[in-house]
CSV table of C-alpha atoms in Angstrom, one decimal:
chain,number,residue,atom,x,y,z
R,1,MET,CA,21.9,-24.1,-24.5
R,2,SER,CA,21.2,-20.6,-25.8
R,3,ASN,CA,23.7,-19.2,-28.2
R,4,GLN,CA,22.7,-15.6,-27.5
R,5,HIS,CA,24.2,-13.5,-24.7
R,6,PRO,CA,22.6,-12.6,-22.4
R,7,TYR,CA,19.3,-14.3,-22.3
R,8,GLY,CA,16.5,-12.1,-23.5
R,9,GLY,CA,18.9,-9.2,-24.2
R,10,GLN,CA,21.1,-7.8,-21.5
R,11,PRO,CA,19.6,-4.7,-19.9
R,12,PRO,CA,21.8,-1.6,-20.0
R,13,TYR,CA,24.0,-1.2,-17.0
R,14,GLN,CA,22.8,1.7,-14.9
R,15,GLY,CA,25.0,1.2,-11.9
R,16,PRO,CA,24.0,0.2,-8.4
R,17,PRO,CA,20.5,1.3,-7.4
R,18,GLN,CA,20.3,4.6,-5.5
R,19,GLN,CA,19.7,4.4,-1.8
R,20,TRP,CA,16.7,6.4,-1.0
R,21,GLY,CA,16.3,7.7,2.5
R,22,ALA,CA,12.9,8.1,4.1
R,23,PRO,CA,11.2,11.2,2.8
R,24,GLN,CA,11.2,14.0,5.4
R,25,TYR,CA,7.6,14.9,5.6
R,26,GLN,CA,7.2,18.5,6.6
R,27,GLY,CA,3.5,19.2,6.1
R,28,PRO,CA,2.0,22.6,5.6
R,29,GLN,CA,3.8,25.1,7.9
R,30,GLN,CA,1.7,27.4,10.1
R,31,GLN,CA,2.4,31.0,10.0
R,32,PHE,CA,2.4,32.7,13.4
R,33,GLY,CA,1.5,36.3,14.1
R,34,ALA,CA,3.1,38.7,16.6
R,35,GLN,CA,1.2,37.1,19.5
R,36,GLY,CA,2.4,33.6,18.7
R,37,GLY,CA,-1.0,32.3,17.6
R,38,PRO,CA,-1.8,30.7,14.3
R,39,GLY,CA,-1.6,32.8,11.2
R,40,GLY,CA,-4.4,34.4,9.4
R,41,PRO,CA,-5.8,37.9,9.5
R,42,GLN,CA,-5.5,39.5,12.9
R,43,TYR,CA,-9.0,40.6,13.8
R,44,ALA,CA,-9.0,43.9,15.8
R,45,GLY,CA,-12.6,45.1,15.6
R,46,THR,CA,-14.0,48.4,16.9
R,47,PRO,CA,-12.7,49.3,20.4
R,48,TYR,CA,-15.5,49.3,23.0
R,49,ALA,CA,-15.7,52.7,24.8
R,50,GLY,CA,-18.3,51.9,27.4
R,51,PRO,CA,-22.0,52.8,27.4
R,52,GLN,CA,-22.9,55.9,25.4
R,53,GLN,CA,-23.9,59.1,27.3
R,54,TYR,CA,-27.2,60.2,26.1
R,55,PRO,CA,-27.6,64.0,26.9
R,56,GLY,CA,-31.1,64.9,28.1
R,57,PRO,CA,-33.1,68.1,27.2
R,58,GLN,CA,-31.9,71.4,28.9
R,59,TYR,CA,-34.3,72.7,31.4
R,60,GLY,CA,-33.9,76.5,32.0
R,61,GLY,CA,-36.6,76.8,34.7
R,62,PRO,CA,-40.1,78.5,34.6
R,63,GLY,CA,-40.8,81.9,33.3
R,64,GLY,CA,-39.6,83.7,30.4
R,65,PRO,CA,-36.6,85.9,30.2
R,66,GLY,CA,-35.7,86.1,33.9
R,67,PHE,CA,-37.5,87.2,36.9
R,68,GLY,CA,-38.1,91.0,37.3
R,69,TRP,CA,-40.5,93.7,36.9
R,70,GLY,CA,-43.4,93.6,34.5
R,71,PRO,CA,-43.9,96.2,31.8
R,72,GLY,CA,-44.8,99.7,32.9
R,73,GLY,CA,-42.4,99.9,35.8
R,74,PRO,CA,-43.2,99.6,39.6
R,75,GLN,CA,-47.0,99.9,40.5
R,76,GLN,CA,-48.4,101.9,43.4
R,77,PRO,CA,-49.2,99.7,46.5
R,78,LYS,CA,-52.9,99.1,47.1
R,79,LYS,CA,-54.8,99.9,50.4
R,80,LYS,CA,-54.4,97.2,53.1
R,81,SER,CA,-57.6,95.2,54.0
R,82,LYS,CA,-58.4,93.6,57.5
R,83,GLY,CA,-60.6,90.7,56.1
R,84,TRP,CA,-58.0,88.2,57.1
R,85,LEU,CA,-59.0,88.6,60.8
R,86,VAL,CA,-62.4,86.9,59.9
R,87,LEU,CA,-60.7,83.9,58.3
R,88,ILE,CA,-58.6,82.9,61.4
R,89,PRO,CA,-61.5,81.3,63.4
R,90,LEU,CA,-62.8,79.5,60.4
R,91,MET,CA,-59.4,78.0,59.7
R,92,LEU,CA,-59.1,76.8,63.3
R,93,VAL,CA,-62.5,75.1,63.1
R,94,ALA,CA,-61.5,73.3,59.9
R,95,VAL,CA,-58.2,72.1,61.3
R,96,VAL,CA,-59.8,70.7,64.4
R,97,GLY,CA,-62.5,68.9,62.4
R,98,LEU,CA,-59.9,67.3,60.1
R,99,TRP,CA,-58.0,66.0,63.2
R,100,ILE,CA,-61.1,64.5,64.8
R,101,PHE,CA,-62.0,62.8,61.4
R,102,GLY,CA,-58.5,61.3,61.2
R,103,VAL,CA,-58.6,59.9,64.7
R,104,VAL,CA,-62.0,58.2,64.2
R,105,ASN,CA,-60.9,56.7,60.9
R,106,LYS,CA,-57.8,55.3,62.3
R,107,HIS,CA,-59.7,53.7,65.2
R,108,ASN,CA,-62.0,52.0,62.7
R,109,ARG,CA,-59.2,50.6,60.6
R,110,LEU,CA,-57.6,49.0,63.7
R,111,ASN,CA,-60.8,47.3,64.7
R,112,ASP,CA,-61.3,45.9,61.2
R,113,HIS,CA,-57.8,44.4,61.3
R,114,ASP,CA,-58.3,42.7,64.7
R,115,HIS,CA,-61.6,40.9,63.6
R,116,THR,CA,-60.6,39.7,60.1
R,117,SER,CA,-58.5,36.5,59.9
R,118,PRO,CA,-57.3,35.5,56.4
R,119,GLU,CA,-57.7,31.8,55.5
R,120,PRO,CA,-54.4,30.0,55.1
R,121,THR,CA,-53.4,28.8,51.6
R,122,TYR,CA,-52.0,25.3,51.2
R,123,SER,CA,-49.8,24.3,48.4
R,124,TYR,CA,-50.4,20.5,49.0
R,125,SER,CA,-53.5,18.6,50.3
R,126,PRO,CA,-53.1,14.9,51.1
R,127,SER,CA,-55.4,12.6,49.2
R,128,THR,CA,-56.3,10.6,52.3
R,129,ASP,CA,-57.1,11.6,55.9
R,130,PRO,CA,-54.3,11.3,58.3
R,131,SER,CA,-54.3,8.1,60.3
R,132,ASP,CA,-54.6,8.1,64.1
R,133,GLU,CA,-52.1,5.2,64.3
R,134,PRO,CA,-48.5,6.2,64.8
R,135,THR,CA,-46.4,5.4,61.8
R,136,GLU,CA,-43.4,3.2,61.9
R,137,ALA,CA,-39.9,4.6,62.2
R,138,PRO,CA,-39.4,7.1,59.5
R,139,THR,CA,-37.8,5.8,56.4
R,140,THR,CA,-34.6,7.5,55.7
R,141,THR,CA,-33.1,7.4,52.3
R,142,GLU,CA,-29.4,7.4,52.2
R,143,PRO,CA,-28.1,9.9,49.7
R,144,THR,CA,-27.0,8.1,46.5
R,145,GLU,CA,-23.6,9.0,45.3
R,146,ALA,CA,-23.5,9.9,41.7
R,147,GLN,CA,-21.8,7.2,39.9
R,148,PRO,CA,-19.6,8.5,37.0
R,149,THR,CA,-20.8,7.2,33.7
R,150,THR,CA,-18.0,5.2,32.1
R,151,THR,CA,-17.9,3.6,28.7
R,152,ALA,CA,-16.0,0.4,28.5
R,153,PRO,CA,-13.1,0.8,26.1
R,154,GLN,CA,-13.8,-0.9,22.8
R,155,PRO,CA,-11.0,-3.1,21.4
R,156,THR,CA,-9.3,-1.3,18.6
R,157,LYS,CA,-9.5,-3.2,15.4
R,158,THR,CA,-6.1,-3.3,13.8
R,159,THR,CA,-5.4,-4.6,10.3
R,160,PRO,CA,-2.6,-7.1,10.5
R,161,PRO,CA,0.4,-6.0,8.4
R,162,PRO,CA,0.7,-7.8,5.1
R,163,PRO,CA,3.1,-10.8,5.1
R,164,ARG,CA,6.7,-10.1,4.4
R,165,GLN,CA,7.5,-10.6,0.7
R,166,PRO,CA,10.6,-12.7,0.0
R,167,THR,CA,13.7,-10.8,-1.2
R,168,SER,CA,15.0,-11.3,-4.7
R,169,TYR,CA,17.8,-13.5,-3.4
R,170,GLU,CA,15.3,-15.7,-1.5
R,171,VAL,CA,13.3,-16.1,-4.7
R,172,VAL,CA,16.2,-17.2,-6.9
R,173,SER,CA,17.7,-19.5,-4.2
R,174,ARG,CA,14.7,-20.9,-2.2
R,175,ASP,CA,11.7,-21.0,-4.5
R,176,LEU,CA,9.4,-23.9,-4.0
R,177,PHE,CA,10.2,-25.0,-7.6
R,178,TYR,CA,13.4,-26.5,-6.2
R,179,ARG,CA,11.5,-28.8,-4.0
R,180,THR,CA,9.4,-30.4,-6.7
R,181,GLY,CA,11.7,-33.4,-6.9
R,182,THR,CA,12.7,-35.8,-9.7
R,183,GLN,CA,11.0,-35.3,-13.0
R,184,PRO,CA,9.3,-38.5,-14.2
R,185,GLY,CA,9.5,-39.5,-17.8
R,186,THR,CA,6.7,-38.4,-20.1
R,187,GLY,CA,7.5,-40.6,-23.1
R,188,CYS,CA,9.0,-37.7,-25.2
R,189,ARG,CA,10.6,-38.7,-28.5
R,190,LEU,CA,12.8,-36.8,-30.9
R,191,PRO,CA,10.5,-35.5,-33.7
R,192,ALA,CA,10.8,-37.3,-37.0
R,193,ALA,CA,11.2,-33.9,-38.7
R,194,ASN,CA,14.6,-32.6,-39.4
R,195,ALA,CA,16.3,-29.3,-40.2
R,196,SER,CA,16.7,-30.0,-43.9
R,197,SER,CA,14.5,-26.9,-44.4
R,198,ILE,CA,12.9,-24.1,-42.4
R,199,ALA,CA,9.6,-25.9,-42.6
R,200,GLY,CA,11.2,-29.1,-41.2
R,201,GLU,CA,12.9,-27.1,-38.5
R,202,THR,CA,9.6,-25.4,-37.6
R,203,ALA,CA,7.9,-28.8,-37.3
R,204,PHE,CA,10.7,-30.2,-35.1
R,205,ASN,CA,10.5,-27.2,-32.7
R,206,ARG,CA,6.8,-27.3,-32.3
R,207,ALA,CA,6.9,-31.0,-31.5
R,208,MET,CA,9.6,-30.5,-29.0
R,209,LYS,CA,7.8,-27.6,-27.4
R,210,ALA,CA,4.6,-29.6,-26.9
R,211,CYS,CA,6.7,-32.4,-25.3
R,212,LEU,CA,8.4,-29.9,-22.9
R,213,ASP,CA,5.0,-28.4,-22.0
R,214,ARG,CA,3.8,-31.8,-21.0
R,215,ALA,CA,7.0,-32.7,-19.0
R,216,TRP,CA,7.2,-29.5,-17.0
R,217,ALA,CA,3.5,-28.6,-16.2
R,218,ARG,CA,3.3,-30.8,-13.2
R,219,GLN,CA,6.4,-29.4,-11.5
R,220,VAL,CA,5.5,-25.8,-12.1
R,221,ARG,CA,2.2,-26.4,-10.4
R,222,LEU,CA,3.8,-28.3,-7.5
R,223,GLY,CA,5.9,-25.2,-6.9
R,224,ARG,CA,2.6,-23.3,-6.5
R,225,ASP,CA,3.0,-21.3,-9.7
R,226,VAL,CA,0.6,-21.0,-12.6
R,227,PHE,CA,1.7,-23.0,-15.7
R,228,ARG,CA,1.4,-21.4,-19.1
R,229,PRO,CA,2.7,-23.2,-22.3
R,230,ALA,CA,5.5,-21.5,-24.1
R,231,ASN,CA,5.3,-20.2,-27.6
R,232,VAL,CA,7.9,-20.9,-30.3
R,233,ILE,CA,8.9,-19.1,-33.5
R,234,THR,CA,11.5,-20.4,-35.9
R,235,MET,CA,13.5,-17.5,-37.4
R,236,ASN,CA,15.0,-17.5,-40.8
R,237,GLY,CA,17.4,-14.7,-40.0
R,238,GLY,CA,17.2,-11.7,-37.7
R,239,GLY,CA,14.0,-10.0,-36.7
R,240,GLN,CA,12.2,-7.6,-34.3
R,241,THR,CA,10.8,-9.1,-31.1
R,242,PRO,CA,9.2,-7.5,-28.0
R,243,CYS,CA,12.5,-7.9,-26.3
R,244,GLY,CA,14.3,-5.8,-29.0
R,245,GLY,CA,16.1,-6.4,-32.2
R,246,SER,CA,17.7,-9.8,-32.7
R,247,SER,CA,20.6,-10.8,-34.7
R,248,GLY,CA,19.0,-14.2,-35.3
R,249,ARG,CA,20.5,-16.0,-32.4
R,250,SER,CA,18.2,-18.3,-30.4
R,251,HIS,CA,16.8,-16.7,-27.3
R,252,TYR,CA,13.8,-16.5,-25.0
R,253,CYS,CA,11.6,-13.4,-24.6
R,254,ASP,CA,9.8,-13.3,-21.3
R,255,SER,CA,7.6,-10.3,-22.4
R,256,ASN,CA,5.5,-12.7,-24.5
R,257,GLY,CA,6.7,-16.1,-23.3
R,258,THR,CA,8.1,-17.0,-26.6
R,259,ILE,CA,11.1,-19.0,-27.7
R,260,TYR,CA,12.9,-17.7,-30.8
R,261,ILE,CA,15.0,-20.4,-32.6
R,262,ASP,CA,17.7,-19.6,-35.1
R,263,GLY,CA,16.5,-21.9,-37.8
R,264,ARG,CA,18.8,-20.6,-40.5
R,265,SER,CA,21.9,-21.9,-38.8
R,266,ASP,CA,20.4,-25.3,-38.1
R,267,VAL,CA,19.4,-25.7,-41.8
R,268,GLN,CA,22.9,-24.7,-42.9
R,269,ASN,CA,24.5,-27.2,-40.6
R,270,TYR,CA,22.2,-30.0,-41.4
R,271,ASN,CA,22.9,-29.5,-45.1
R,272,ASN,CA,26.6,-29.4,-44.6
R,273,SER,CA,28.1,-32.8,-45.4
R,274,ARG,CA,30.9,-32.2,-43.0
R,275,VAL,CA,28.6,-31.9,-40.0
R,276,SER,CA,27.0,-34.9,-38.3
R,277,LYS,CA,23.3,-35.2,-38.8
R,278,MET,CA,23.0,-36.6,-35.2
R,279,TRP,CA,24.9,-33.7,-33.8
R,280,VAL,CA,22.4,-31.2,-35.5
R,281,ARG,CA,19.4,-33.1,-34.0
R,282,VAL,CA,20.9,-33.3,-30.5
R,283,HIS,CA,21.9,-29.6,-30.7
R,284,MET,CA,18.3,-28.7,-31.8
R,285,ALA,CA,16.8,-30.7,-28.9
R,286,ASP,CA,19.3,-29.3,-26.3
R,287,THR,CA,18.7,-25.7,-27.5
R,288,MET,CA,14.9,-26.0,-27.3
R,289,ALA,CA,15.2,-27.5,-23.8
R,290,HIS,CA,17.6,-24.8,-22.7
R,291,GLU,CA,15.4,-21.9,-23.9
R,292,TYR,CA,12.4,-23.7,-22.2
R,293,GLY,CA,14.5,-23.5,-19.0
R,294,HIS,CA,14.2,-19.7,-19.3
R,295,HIS,CA,10.5,-20.1,-19.7
R,296,LEU,CA,10.4,-22.0,-16.4
R,297,GLN,CA,12.4,-19.2,-14.7
R,298,ASN,CA,9.8,-16.8,-16.0
R,299,LEU,CA,6.9,-18.8,-14.7
R,300,THR,CA,8.4,-19.2,-11.2
R,301,GLY,CA,9.4,-15.6,-10.7
R,302,ILE,CA,13.1,-16.3,-10.8
R,303,SER,CA,13.5,-14.1,-13.9
R,304,ASP,CA,12.1,-11.0,-12.2
R,305,ALA,CA,14.2,-11.6,-9.1
R,306,PHE,CA,17.3,-12.1,-11.3
R,307,ALA,CA,16.7,-8.8,-13.1
R,308,GLU,CA,16.6,-7.0,-9.7
R,309,LEU,CA,19.8,-8.6,-8.6
R,310,TRP,CA,21.5,-7.8,-11.9
R,311,TYR,CA,20.6,-4.1,-11.6
R,312,ALA,CA,21.7,-4.0,-7.9
R,313,ALA,CA,25.0,-5.6,-8.6
R,314,PRO,CA,27.8,-3.2,-7.6
R,315,THR,CA,30.2,-4.1,-10.4
R,316,LYS,CA,30.2,-5.3,-14.0
R,317,ALA,CA,32.0,-8.5,-12.8
R,318,ALA,CA,29.2,-9.1,-10.3
R,319,GLN,CA,26.6,-8.7,-13.1
R,320,LEU,CA,28.4,-11.2,-15.3
R,321,GLU,CA,28.5,-13.8,-12.6
R,322,ILE,CA,24.7,-13.4,-11.9
R,323,ASN,CA,24.1,-13.7,-15.6
R,324,ARG,CA,26.1,-16.9,-15.7
R,325,ARG,CA,24.1,-18.4,-12.8
R,326,MET,CA,21.0,-17.7,-14.8
R,327,GLU,CA,22.2,-19.3,-18.0
R,328,ILE,CA,23.9,-22.3,-16.4
R,329,GLN,CA,20.6,-23.0,-14.5
R,330,ALA,CA,18.7,-23.2,-17.9
R,331,THR,CA,21.4,-25.6,-19.2
R,332,CYS,CA,21.0,-27.8,-16.1
R,333,LEU,CA,17.2,-27.8,-16.5
R,334,SER,CA,17.6,-28.8,-20.1
R,335,SER,CA,19.7,-31.8,-19.0
R,336,VAL,CA,17.0,-32.8,-16.4
R,337,PHE,CA,14.5,-33.1,-19.2
R,338,GLN,CA,16.8,-35.1,-21.4
R,339,GLY,CA,17.8,-37.4,-18.5
R,340,ALA,CA,14.2,-38.0,-17.5
R,341,ASN,CA,13.3,-39.0,-21.1
R,342,LYS,CA,16.5,-40.8,-22.1
R,343,ALA,CA,14.6,-44.1,-22.6
R,344,THR,CA,12.2,-42.7,-25.1
R,345,LEU,CA,14.1,-39.9,-26.9
R,346,PRO,CA,16.0,-42.2,-27.1
R,347,VAL,CA,19.4,-41.4,-25.7
R,348,SER,CA,21.3,-43.8,-27.8
R,349,ARG,CA,25.1,-44.2,-27.8
R,350,ALA,CA,25.3,-41.9,-30.8
R,351,TYR,CA,23.0,-39.4,-29.0
R,352,LYS,CA,25.1,-39.5,-25.8
R,353,ASN,CA,28.4,-39.0,-27.7
R,354,GLU,CA,27.1,-35.9,-29.3
R,355,TYR,CA,25.6,-34.7,-26.0
R,356,ASN,CA,29.0,-35.1,-24.3
R,357,PHE,CA,30.7,-33.3,-27.2
R,358,ILE,CA,28.3,-30.3,-26.7
R,359,SER,CA,28.9,-30.3,-22.9
R,360,HIS,CA,32.7,-30.1,-23.3
R,361,ASN,CA,32.8,-27.7,-26.2
R,362,SER,CA,30.3,-25.0,-25.2
R,363,GLY,CA,31.3,-22.0,-23.3
R,364,ASP,CA,32.2,-18.3,-23.2
R,365,GLU,CA,35.6,-19.1,-24.7
R,366,TRP,CA,33.9,-18.7,-28.1
R,367,ASP,CA,32.0,-15.6,-27.2
R,368,THR,CA,32.8,-11.9,-26.6
R,369,GLN,CA,31.5,-11.8,-22.9
R,370,ARG,CA,31.5,-14.3,-20.1
R,371,THR,CA,27.7,-14.6,-19.8
R,372,HIS,CA,27.0,-18.3,-20.1
R,373,GLY,CA,29.8,-20.1,-18.2
R,374,SER,CA,33.1,-21.5,-19.4
R,375,LYS,CA,33.6,-25.0,-21.0
R,376,VAL,CA,35.2,-26.0,-17.7
R,377,VAL,CA,31.9,-25.8,-15.7
R,378,GLN,CA,29.5,-26.8,-18.5
R,379,PRO,CA,30.1,-30.6,-18.2
R,380,TYR,CA,29.6,-30.4,-14.4
R,381,TRP,CA,26.1,-28.9,-14.7
R,382,MET,CA,24.9,-30.9,-17.7
R,383,ASN,CA,25.9,-34.2,-16.1
R,384,ARG,CA,24.5,-33.1,-12.7
R,385,GLY,CA,21.1,-32.4,-14.2
R,386,PHE,CA,21.1,-35.4,-16.6
R,387,ASN,CA,22.0,-38.0,-14.0
R,388,SER,CA,19.8,-36.7,-11.1
R,389,ARG,CA,16.7,-35.6,-13.1
R,390,ASN,CA,16.1,-33.4,-10.0
R,391,VAL,CA,15.4,-29.7,-10.1
R,392,ALA,CA,17.1,-29.2,-6.7
R,393,GLN,CA,20.4,-30.0,-8.3
R,394,CYS,CA,20.0,-27.0,-10.6
R,395,ASN,CA,20.1,-24.3,-7.9
R,396,THR,CA,23.0,-22.4,-9.3
R,397,PHE,CA,22.3,-19.4,-7.1
R,398,ILE,CA,23.7,-21.1,-4.0
R,399,ALA,CA,26.7,-22.5,-5.8
R,400,THR,CA,30.2,-21.2,-5.1
R,401,SER,CA,31.7,-18.8,-7.6
R,402,ASP,CA,34.1,-21.3,-8.9
R,403,LYS,CA,31.2,-23.5,-10.1
R,404,VAL,CA,29.8,-20.7,-12.2
R,405,ARG,CA,33.0,-19.2,-13.7
């Protein structure tokens, strides 16, 4: 199991997520003028006053400065003449002649009108002569009612909505990874290297990591996830990682898919004559397998869903319980691997004794926060995974709270 709390560094508590209501979309507001119409400049224009009155020229009548007497004053009247008496007979003759000419002329125009017949003008001439035979009953054409032109409605192409995404709780509790069944043995053996030095510890961790890659690849793919091998770095003290500063405790960083192992502590314990060498080797194998369990959670999406649940938890106590479910699951997955390969590791009596000691003596009682589960529940989950070798038995997110206390 990991001896760092919580796995990957605990995110700072920011309280329950805010509940965001639907945004009230108000769009651009229209400005209305005095007449209630849309805004904008009110166009008035030039008022129309009707047609323009064009004054014509002023006519003052003939003559010059008024009608009156000419220059020199009144003239003496002339002597009256009788010549007008001669003109009367001549005028009578002229009038009678003009009357006779008019009567004759009118008579001639009437005669011309009676004897001249204008030809009719046809707008259409048939191309064939009319037949003497009577035609059949006239063909009558019924008036055709105008049919309204209609366009058949075209089916509206609608894009189906995207499928509903599972909730965070559905991911951590119902992922297909839980249905991948019992893990078959892959012939993994404890590496010959030991923790007598950092170099020996590094070799041990690399060999164990390669074995875990081989054991878990099949089940990750069966759960319809993409498998990627983990990385492993053996630390000789603290250091800086993508997941933040580390005090040197073993942990997994999902940002780069890397397992960081506290090599210094293992080397110190291995070289301590009062500590069992078998205990150190079992502890090294169990820690690598536990941190690899977090890698599996990362590959399957359980890690991301866990983080969302953690931030949404209403209380600190709820956050700690969710964190314990995550860590206990990694412990159970570690035991699945060891149970599946118990014949080849091998899990001897000495191995199983140290394994049982670890299960009964690991827990939050020796830590500052209750992040990994108490020593009361550790044996339950370690034996559950070891004996079943089945991933479904490690679904800690559906367990009752007393099983993850």
